[in-house]
XYZ file of C-alpha atoms in Angstrom:
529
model
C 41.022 -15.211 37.408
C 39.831 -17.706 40.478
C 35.839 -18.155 39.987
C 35.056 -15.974 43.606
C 32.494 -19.238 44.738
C 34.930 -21.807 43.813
C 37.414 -20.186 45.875
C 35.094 -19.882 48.679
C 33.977 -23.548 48.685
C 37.673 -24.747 48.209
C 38.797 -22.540 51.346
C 36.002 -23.388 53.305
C 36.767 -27.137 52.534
C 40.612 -26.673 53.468
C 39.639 -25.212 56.585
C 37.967 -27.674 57.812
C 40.129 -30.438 57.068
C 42.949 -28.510 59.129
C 40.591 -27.674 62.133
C 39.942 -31.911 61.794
C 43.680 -32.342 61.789
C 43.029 -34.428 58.496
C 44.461 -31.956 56.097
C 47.320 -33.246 54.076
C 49.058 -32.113 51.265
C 47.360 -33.977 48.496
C 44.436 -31.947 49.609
C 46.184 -28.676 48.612
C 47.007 -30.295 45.725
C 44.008 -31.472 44.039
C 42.724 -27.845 45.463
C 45.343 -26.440 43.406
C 44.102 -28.209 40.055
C 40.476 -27.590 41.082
C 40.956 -23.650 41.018
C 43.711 -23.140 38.512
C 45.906 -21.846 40.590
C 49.430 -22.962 42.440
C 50.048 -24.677 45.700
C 51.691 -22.193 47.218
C 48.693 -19.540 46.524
C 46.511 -22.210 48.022
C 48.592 -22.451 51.120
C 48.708 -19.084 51.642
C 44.359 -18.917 51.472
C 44.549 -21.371 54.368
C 47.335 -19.862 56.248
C 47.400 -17.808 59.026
C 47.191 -14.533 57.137
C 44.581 -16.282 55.284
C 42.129 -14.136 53.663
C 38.481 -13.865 54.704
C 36.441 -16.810 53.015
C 34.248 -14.537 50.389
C 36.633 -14.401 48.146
C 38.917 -10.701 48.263
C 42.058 -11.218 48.297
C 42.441 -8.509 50.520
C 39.894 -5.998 51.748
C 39.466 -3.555 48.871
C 39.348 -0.051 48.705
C 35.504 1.109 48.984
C 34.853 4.596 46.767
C 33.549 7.251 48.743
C 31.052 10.161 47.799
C 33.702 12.495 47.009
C 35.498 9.806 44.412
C 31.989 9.227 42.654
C 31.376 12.637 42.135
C 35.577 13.366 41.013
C 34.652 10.808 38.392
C 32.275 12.811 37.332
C 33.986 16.094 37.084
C 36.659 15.106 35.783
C 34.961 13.096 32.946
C 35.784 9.772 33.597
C 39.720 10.567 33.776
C 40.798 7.862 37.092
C 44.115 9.001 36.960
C 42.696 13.073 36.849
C 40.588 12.049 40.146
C 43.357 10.326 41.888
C 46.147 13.717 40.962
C 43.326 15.651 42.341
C 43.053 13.240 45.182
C 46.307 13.215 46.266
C 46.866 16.850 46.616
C 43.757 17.205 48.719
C 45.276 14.204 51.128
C 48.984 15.384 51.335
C 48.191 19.229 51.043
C 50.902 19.502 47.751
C 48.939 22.279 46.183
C 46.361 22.768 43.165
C 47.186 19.294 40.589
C 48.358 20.510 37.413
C 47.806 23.892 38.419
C 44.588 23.912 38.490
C 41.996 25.058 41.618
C 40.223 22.268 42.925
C 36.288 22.766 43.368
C 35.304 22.927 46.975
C 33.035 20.038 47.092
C 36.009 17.900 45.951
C 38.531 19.135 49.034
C 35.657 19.064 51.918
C 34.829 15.556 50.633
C 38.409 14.178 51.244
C 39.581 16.000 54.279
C 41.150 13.182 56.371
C 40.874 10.853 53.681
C 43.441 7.787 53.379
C 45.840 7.761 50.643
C 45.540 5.252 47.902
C 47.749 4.524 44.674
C 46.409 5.321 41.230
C 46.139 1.576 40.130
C 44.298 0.574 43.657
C 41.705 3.840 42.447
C 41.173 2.282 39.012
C 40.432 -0.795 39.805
C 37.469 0.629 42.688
C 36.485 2.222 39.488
C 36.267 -0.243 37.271
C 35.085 -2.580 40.392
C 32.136 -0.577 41.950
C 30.544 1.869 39.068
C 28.452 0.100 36.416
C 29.462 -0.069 33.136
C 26.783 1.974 31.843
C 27.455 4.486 34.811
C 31.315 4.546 33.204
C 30.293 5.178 30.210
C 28.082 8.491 30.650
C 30.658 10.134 32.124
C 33.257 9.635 29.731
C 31.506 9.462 26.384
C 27.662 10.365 26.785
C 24.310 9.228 26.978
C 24.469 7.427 23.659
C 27.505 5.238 25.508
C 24.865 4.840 28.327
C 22.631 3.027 26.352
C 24.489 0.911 25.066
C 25.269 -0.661 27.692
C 21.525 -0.836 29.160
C 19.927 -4.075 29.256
C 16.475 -3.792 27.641
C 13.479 -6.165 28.040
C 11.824 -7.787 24.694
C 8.474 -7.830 23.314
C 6.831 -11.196 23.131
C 6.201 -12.265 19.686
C 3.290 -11.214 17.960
C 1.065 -12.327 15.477
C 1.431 -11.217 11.569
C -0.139 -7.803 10.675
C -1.040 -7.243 14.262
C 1.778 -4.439 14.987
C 3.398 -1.732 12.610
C 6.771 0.044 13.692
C 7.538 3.235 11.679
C 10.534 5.472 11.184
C 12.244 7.539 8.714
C 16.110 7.612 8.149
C 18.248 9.975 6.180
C 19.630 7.477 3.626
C 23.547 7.906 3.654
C 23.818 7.750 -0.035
C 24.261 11.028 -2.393
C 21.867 11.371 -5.083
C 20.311 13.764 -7.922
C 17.003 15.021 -7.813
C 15.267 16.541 -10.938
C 16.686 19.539 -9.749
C 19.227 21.466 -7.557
C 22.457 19.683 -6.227
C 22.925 16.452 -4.905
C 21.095 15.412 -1.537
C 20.856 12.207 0.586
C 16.798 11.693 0.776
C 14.879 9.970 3.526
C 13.153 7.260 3.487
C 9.672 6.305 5.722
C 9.161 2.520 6.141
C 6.561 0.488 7.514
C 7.765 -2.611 9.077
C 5.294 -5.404 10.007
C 6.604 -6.640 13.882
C 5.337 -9.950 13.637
C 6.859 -11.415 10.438
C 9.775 -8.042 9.703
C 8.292 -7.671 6.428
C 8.172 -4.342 5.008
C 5.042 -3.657 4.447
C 5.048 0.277 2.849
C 8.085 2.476 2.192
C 8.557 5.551 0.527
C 11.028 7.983 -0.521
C 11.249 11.770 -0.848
C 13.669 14.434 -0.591
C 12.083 15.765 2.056
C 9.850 13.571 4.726
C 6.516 15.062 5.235
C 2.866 13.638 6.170
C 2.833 12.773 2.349
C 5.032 10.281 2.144
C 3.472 8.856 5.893
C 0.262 8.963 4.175
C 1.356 7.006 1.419
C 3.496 4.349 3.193
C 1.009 3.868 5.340
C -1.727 2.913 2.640
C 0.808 0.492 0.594
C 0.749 -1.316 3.657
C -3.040 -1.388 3.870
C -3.818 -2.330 0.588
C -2.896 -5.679 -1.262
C -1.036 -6.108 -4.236
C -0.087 -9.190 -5.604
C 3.137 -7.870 -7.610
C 4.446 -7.074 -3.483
C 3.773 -10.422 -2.158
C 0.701 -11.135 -0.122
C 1.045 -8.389 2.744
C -1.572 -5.163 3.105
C -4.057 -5.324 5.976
C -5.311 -3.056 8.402
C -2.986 -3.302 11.791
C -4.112 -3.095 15.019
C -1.416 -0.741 16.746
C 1.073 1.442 15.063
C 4.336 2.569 16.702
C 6.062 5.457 15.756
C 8.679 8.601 16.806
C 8.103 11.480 18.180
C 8.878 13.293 14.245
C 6.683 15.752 13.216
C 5.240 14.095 10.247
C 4.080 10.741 12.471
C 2.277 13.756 15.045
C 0.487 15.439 12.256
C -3.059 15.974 12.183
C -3.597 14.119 8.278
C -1.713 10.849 9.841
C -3.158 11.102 13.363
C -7.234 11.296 12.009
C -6.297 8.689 8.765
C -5.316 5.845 11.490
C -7.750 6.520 13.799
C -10.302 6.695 11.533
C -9.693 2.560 10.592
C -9.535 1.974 14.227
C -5.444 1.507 14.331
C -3.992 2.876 17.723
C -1.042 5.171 17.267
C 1.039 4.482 20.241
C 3.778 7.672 19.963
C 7.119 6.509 22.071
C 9.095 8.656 24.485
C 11.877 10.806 23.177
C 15.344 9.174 22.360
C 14.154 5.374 23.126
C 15.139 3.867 19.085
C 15.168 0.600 21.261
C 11.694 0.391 21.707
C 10.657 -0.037 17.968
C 14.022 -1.958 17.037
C 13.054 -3.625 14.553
C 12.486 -1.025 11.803
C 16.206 0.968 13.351
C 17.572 -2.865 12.871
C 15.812 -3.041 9.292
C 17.553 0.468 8.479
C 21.250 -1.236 9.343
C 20.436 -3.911 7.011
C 19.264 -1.946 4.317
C 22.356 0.109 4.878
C 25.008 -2.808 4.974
C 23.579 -5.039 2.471
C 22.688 -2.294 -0.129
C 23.925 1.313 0.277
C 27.200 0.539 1.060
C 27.791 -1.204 -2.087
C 25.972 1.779 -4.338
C 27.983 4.847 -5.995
C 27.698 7.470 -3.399
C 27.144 5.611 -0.427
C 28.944 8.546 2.503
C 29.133 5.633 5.529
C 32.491 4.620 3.917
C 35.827 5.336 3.964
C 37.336 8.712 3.781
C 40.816 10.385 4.153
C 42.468 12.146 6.013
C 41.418 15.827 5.039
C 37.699 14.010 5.379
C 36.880 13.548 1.943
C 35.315 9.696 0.701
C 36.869 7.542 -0.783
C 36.072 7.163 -4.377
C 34.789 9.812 -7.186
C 32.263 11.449 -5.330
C 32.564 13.853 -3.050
C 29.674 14.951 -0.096
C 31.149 18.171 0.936
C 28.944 21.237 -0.078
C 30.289 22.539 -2.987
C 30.807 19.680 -4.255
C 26.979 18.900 -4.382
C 25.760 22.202 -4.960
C 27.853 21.592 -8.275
C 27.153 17.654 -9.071
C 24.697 18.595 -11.901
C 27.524 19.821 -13.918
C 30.208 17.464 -12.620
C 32.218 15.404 -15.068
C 31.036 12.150 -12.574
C 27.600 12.687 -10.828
C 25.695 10.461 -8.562
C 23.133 8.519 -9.592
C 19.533 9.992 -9.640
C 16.993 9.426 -7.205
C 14.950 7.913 -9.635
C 17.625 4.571 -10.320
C 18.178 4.711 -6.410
C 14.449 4.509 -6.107
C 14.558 1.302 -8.516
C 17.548 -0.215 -6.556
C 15.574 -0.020 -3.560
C 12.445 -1.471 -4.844
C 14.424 -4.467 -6.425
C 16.056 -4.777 -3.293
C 12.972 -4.989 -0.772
C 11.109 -7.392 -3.348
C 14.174 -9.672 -2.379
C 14.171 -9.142 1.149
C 10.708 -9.514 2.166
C 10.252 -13.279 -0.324
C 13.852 -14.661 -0.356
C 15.882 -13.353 2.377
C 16.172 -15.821 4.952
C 15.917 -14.103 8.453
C 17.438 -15.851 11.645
C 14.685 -14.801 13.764
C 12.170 -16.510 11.513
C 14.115 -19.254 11.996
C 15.257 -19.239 8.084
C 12.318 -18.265 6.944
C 11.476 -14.955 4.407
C 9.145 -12.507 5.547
C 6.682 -13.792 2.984
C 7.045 -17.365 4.118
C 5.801 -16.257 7.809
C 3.367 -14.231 6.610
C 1.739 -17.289 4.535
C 2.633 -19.326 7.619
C 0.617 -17.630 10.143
C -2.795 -18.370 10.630
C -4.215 -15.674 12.244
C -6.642 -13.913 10.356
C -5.795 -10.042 8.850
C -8.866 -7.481 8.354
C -8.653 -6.208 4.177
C -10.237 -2.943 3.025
C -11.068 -1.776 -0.438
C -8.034 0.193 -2.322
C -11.160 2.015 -3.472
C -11.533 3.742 -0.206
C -8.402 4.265 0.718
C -7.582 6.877 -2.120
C -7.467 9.707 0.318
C -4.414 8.146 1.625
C -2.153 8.880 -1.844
C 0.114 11.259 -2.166
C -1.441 14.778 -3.510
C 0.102 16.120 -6.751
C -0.218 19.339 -9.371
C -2.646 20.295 -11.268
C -2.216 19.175 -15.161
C -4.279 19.575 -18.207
C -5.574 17.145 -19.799
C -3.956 16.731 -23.588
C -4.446 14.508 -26.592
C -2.969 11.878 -25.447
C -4.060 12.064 -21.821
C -2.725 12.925 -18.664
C 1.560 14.004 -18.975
C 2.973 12.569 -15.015
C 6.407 11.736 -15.203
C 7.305 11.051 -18.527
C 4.524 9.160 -19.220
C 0.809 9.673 -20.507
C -1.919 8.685 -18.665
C -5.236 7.371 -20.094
C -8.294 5.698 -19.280
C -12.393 6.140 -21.078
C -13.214 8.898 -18.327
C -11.188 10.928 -19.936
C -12.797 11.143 -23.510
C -13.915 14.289 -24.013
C -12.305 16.445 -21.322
C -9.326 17.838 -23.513
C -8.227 20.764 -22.363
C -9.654 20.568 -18.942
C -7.350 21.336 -15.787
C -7.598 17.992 -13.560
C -5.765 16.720 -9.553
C -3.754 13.822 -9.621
C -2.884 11.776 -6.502
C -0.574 9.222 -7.450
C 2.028 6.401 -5.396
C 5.491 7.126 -5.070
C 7.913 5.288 -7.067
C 4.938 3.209 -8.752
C 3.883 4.832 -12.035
C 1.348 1.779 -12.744
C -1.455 4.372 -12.587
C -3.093 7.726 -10.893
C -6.071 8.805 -9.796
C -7.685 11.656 -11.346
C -9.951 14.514 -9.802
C -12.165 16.990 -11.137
C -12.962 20.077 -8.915
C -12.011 17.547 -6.111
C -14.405 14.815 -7.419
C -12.789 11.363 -8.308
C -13.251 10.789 -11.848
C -11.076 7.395 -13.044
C -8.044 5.482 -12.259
C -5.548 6.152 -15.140
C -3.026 4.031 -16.900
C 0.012 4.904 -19.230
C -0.829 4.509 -22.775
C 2.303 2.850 -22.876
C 1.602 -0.670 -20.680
C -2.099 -0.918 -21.652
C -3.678 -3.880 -21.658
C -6.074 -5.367 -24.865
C -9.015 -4.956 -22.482
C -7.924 -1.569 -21.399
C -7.355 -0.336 -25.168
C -11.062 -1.638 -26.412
C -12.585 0.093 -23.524
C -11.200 3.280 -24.880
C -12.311 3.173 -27.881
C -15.532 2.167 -26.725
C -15.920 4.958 -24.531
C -15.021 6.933 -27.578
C -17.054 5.395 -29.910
C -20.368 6.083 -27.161
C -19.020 9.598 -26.600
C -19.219 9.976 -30.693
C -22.376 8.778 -30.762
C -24.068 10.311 -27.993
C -22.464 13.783 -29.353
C -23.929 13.472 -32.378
C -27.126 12.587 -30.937
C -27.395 15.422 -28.903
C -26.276 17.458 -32.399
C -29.725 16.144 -33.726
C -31.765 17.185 -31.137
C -30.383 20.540 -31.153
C -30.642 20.868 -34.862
C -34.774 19.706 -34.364
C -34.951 22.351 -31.736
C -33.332 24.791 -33.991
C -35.518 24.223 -36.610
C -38.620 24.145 -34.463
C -37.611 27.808 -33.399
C -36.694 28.900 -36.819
C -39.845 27.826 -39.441
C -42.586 30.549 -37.250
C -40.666 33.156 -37.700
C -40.384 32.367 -41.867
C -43.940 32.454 -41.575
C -44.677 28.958 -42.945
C -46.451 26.165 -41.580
C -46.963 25.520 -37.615
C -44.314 25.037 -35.045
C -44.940 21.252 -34.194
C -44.953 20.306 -38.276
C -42.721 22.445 -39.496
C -39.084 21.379 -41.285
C -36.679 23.667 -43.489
C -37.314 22.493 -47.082
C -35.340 23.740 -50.013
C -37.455 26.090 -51.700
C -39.223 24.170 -54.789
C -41.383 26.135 -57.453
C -44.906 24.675 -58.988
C -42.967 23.812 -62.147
C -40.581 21.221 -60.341
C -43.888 19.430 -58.098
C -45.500 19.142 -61.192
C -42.336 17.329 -62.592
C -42.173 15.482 -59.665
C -45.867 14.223 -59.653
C -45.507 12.754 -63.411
C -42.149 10.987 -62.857
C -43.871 9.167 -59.128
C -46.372 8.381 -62.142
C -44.382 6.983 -64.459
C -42.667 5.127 -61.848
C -45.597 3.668 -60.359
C -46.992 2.433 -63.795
C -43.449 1.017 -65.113
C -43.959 -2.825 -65.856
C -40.007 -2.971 -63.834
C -41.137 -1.537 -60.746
C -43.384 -4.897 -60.029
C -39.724 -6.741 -60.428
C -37.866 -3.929 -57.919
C -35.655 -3.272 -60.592
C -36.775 0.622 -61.429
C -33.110 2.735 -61.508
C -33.613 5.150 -58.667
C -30.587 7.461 -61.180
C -33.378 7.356 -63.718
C -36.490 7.633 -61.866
C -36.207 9.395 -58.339
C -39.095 8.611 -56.173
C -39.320 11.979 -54.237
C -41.010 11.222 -50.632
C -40.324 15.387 -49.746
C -43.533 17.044 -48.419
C -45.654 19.144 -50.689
C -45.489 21.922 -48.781
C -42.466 23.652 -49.774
């Protein structure tokens, strides 16, 4: 196809040369080569039936009202509008025996006749493509093919985009049939790390909540992210409106910017992070349902995502995997992605690389007082070997003493490296599992045991003085303030007593120290019996 400017320069050129009486062939010629085209079609833009100079080859059909809104009606279909067309303009009757809409035959009433090809191409000429689109596959088609304008880049830590996506992958939870869970991410603009991420069967403000504060709070096992943002992007979902999310933000000073219905484009990052998570790692996990499937619908492979079939994977003969493994996939996965996945529009760099890259500075707040922020979860009592969560028992020195006792846990999803524990909605201690303590962890245990020991039997003292103190007045003996239970003793026995001290006293051995206390008690007991 002839560029529409060259054309116009070219014949412009041409012309004058003839109105100069200079033109020659050679100009037509080297024309010719200029445009692509042949002689002959160059002759002929110069020739008396020459075509204007802007560039139609001939003037072009120009849509009218009536064919916009056909196009519309009829869903797209050009060769639907032009049947309809063409019975309106030679009066042959209803097209394809259908009645034609009034709007339709008032609109093209003395209306030219015009072949179907001549109407496609005025179609295809004159309506945008987005405009093309909507009417023959939707608004989704629409928008993609908008043109969108881009952020500017922005600084590390400076703006969160969240979203949650129904993972396309079949899994097991503990119980019930198999389910594809969701999964809320938190997805650092500036450097497209992901900062927090959580999965549940369900998404609720929980798993917000906790997303949100494992991308607050640093941890040196997920790289060097966790900072407080200053803007936060989300849906319009329920669990990013809610109340718990709304006050938790706004109460660190973050701004919760909520976008306008059905615009994924304007936090594209995360939906572009969601793709790659999808094409990189669920698609090549058991389960995965974006694949291919036959022709009665079914996937490709052993597992199958209709509804019986997961109402009944627990018994199957081959199940999906559990949500726990997927879980552990994931985190794997994201540990690679945000320190050794090169991303193009970091020019090569990993997410961890720009963060350490960037110099401007990030606001850190104490995990301490972010514990609100965890996910809430049952009650449990408190057993000899700690707290039972997941398989696993919890420990720490707080908890000497207290078995028995029904205590709240709050806990991280998929990160069983501790929980917090609550009494009657009180933090008491950060617990570990027995299993992965530390020497330093152990020896404070058993300190806190050993104190709890002592201070027990401490307080058993007291209590026994107290007792005591309570008990001699009403034996009638000596006063309250000096009186201790004594064995009862009879004269005979303090007499006894009084000659062996005696004895003891006058023994030549007892100026060495070397009187046998088995042979010669010295009795320090009161008198007083």
């Amino acid at each position: 196809m002839v560029d529409a400017e060259k054309r116009q320069a070219a014949t412009a050129r041409l012309r004058q040369l003839a109105a100069a009486g200079t033109l020659t062939s050679r100009h037509v010629r080297l024309a010719a080569a200029g445009c692509g085209v042949s002689e002959r079609t160059v002759w002929r833009w110069i020739g008396p039936q020459a075509p204007p100079a802007d560039g139609r080859s001939r003037p072009g059909y120009r849509l009218s009202g009536a064919d916009r809104a056909a196009f519309a009606f009829y869903r797209g279909n050009a060769t639907a509008v032009h049947r309809a067309r063409r019975a309106v303009v030679e009066g042959i009757g209803p097209p394809a025996g259908t009645a034609l809409p009034d709007f339709l035959v008032q609109g093209w009433a003395g209306a030219r006749p015009v072949s179907v090809h001549t109407l496609r191409r005025a179609f295809a000429d004159q309506l945008p493509a987005a405009e093309r689109a909507l009417w023959r596959e939707g608004e989704n088609a629409r928008r993609a093919a908008q043109v969108y304008l881009t952020r500017p880049p922005s600084v590390r830590n400076q703006v969160w985009e969240m979203d949650h996506k129904q993972l396309p992958i079949l899994v097991l939870p503990p119980r019930g049939g198999a389910v594809s869970p969701w999964m809320t991410t938190v997805l650092d603009e500036g450097t497209r790390a992901l900062v927090g991420w959580s999965i549940a069967l369900n998404a609720h403000s929980g798993t917000v909540l906790t997303a949100i504060r494992m991308g607050l709070v640093q941890d040196a096992e997920r790289g060097p992210f966790g900072a407080v943002p200053a803007l936060v992007r989300v849906d319009r979902g329920l669990e990013f409106a809610s109340r718990a999310v709304s006050e938790a933000l706004n109460a660190l000073g973050v701004d919760v910017h909520r976008l306008p219905a059905y615009t994924p484009h304007r936090k594209g990052k995360v939906e572009r992070f969601h793709r790659t998570l999808e094409q990189m790692l669920l698609s090549t996990l058991p389960g995965f349902t974006g694949g291919p499937r036959d022709a009665a619908g079914r996937l490709h492979g052993p597992l199958d995502d209709r509804a019986a079939a997961c109402a009944a994977a627990q018994t199957a003969d081959v199940r999906p995997m559990g949500i726990d493994a997927l879980v552990g996939r994931i985190r794997d996965w994201v540990t690679w992605y945000n320190t050794a996945h090169q991303h193009s529009a970091l020019d090569g760099r990993s997410p961890a690389q720009a963060w350490e890259d960037d110099p401007a500075p990030v606001a850190r707040i104490d995990p301490a007082r972010l514990r609100h922020l965890l996910l809430a979860g049952v009650e449990r009592t408190v057993g000899k070997d700690g707290v039972r969560w997941e398989g696993m028992s919890y420990t720490a020195p707080e908890l000497q003493g207290r078995g028995g006792e029904r205590v709240q846990i709050r806990f991280m999803p998929h990160d069983n490296r501790s929980i917090e524990v609550y009494v009657r909605g009180e933090h008491l201690c950060t617990a570990h599992p027995q299993a992965h303590l530390t020497p330093e962890q152990v020896e404070a245990i058993r300190a806190a045991e050993r104190a709890e020991t002592k201070r027990l039997r401490a307080a058993q003292r007291r209590s026994a003085r107290r007792s005591r103190t309570e008990l001699a007045p009403m034996t009638g003996a000596a006063p309250a303030a000096e009186s201790r239970l004594r064995p009862a003793v009879d004269a005979d026995e303090l007499a006894r007593r009084r000659c062996d001290r005696a004895l003891a006293a006058k023994s030549s051995t007892s100026l060495l120290g070397l009187v046998d206390p088995t042979i010669h008690p010295v009795v320090q007991e009161s008198e007083n019996p």
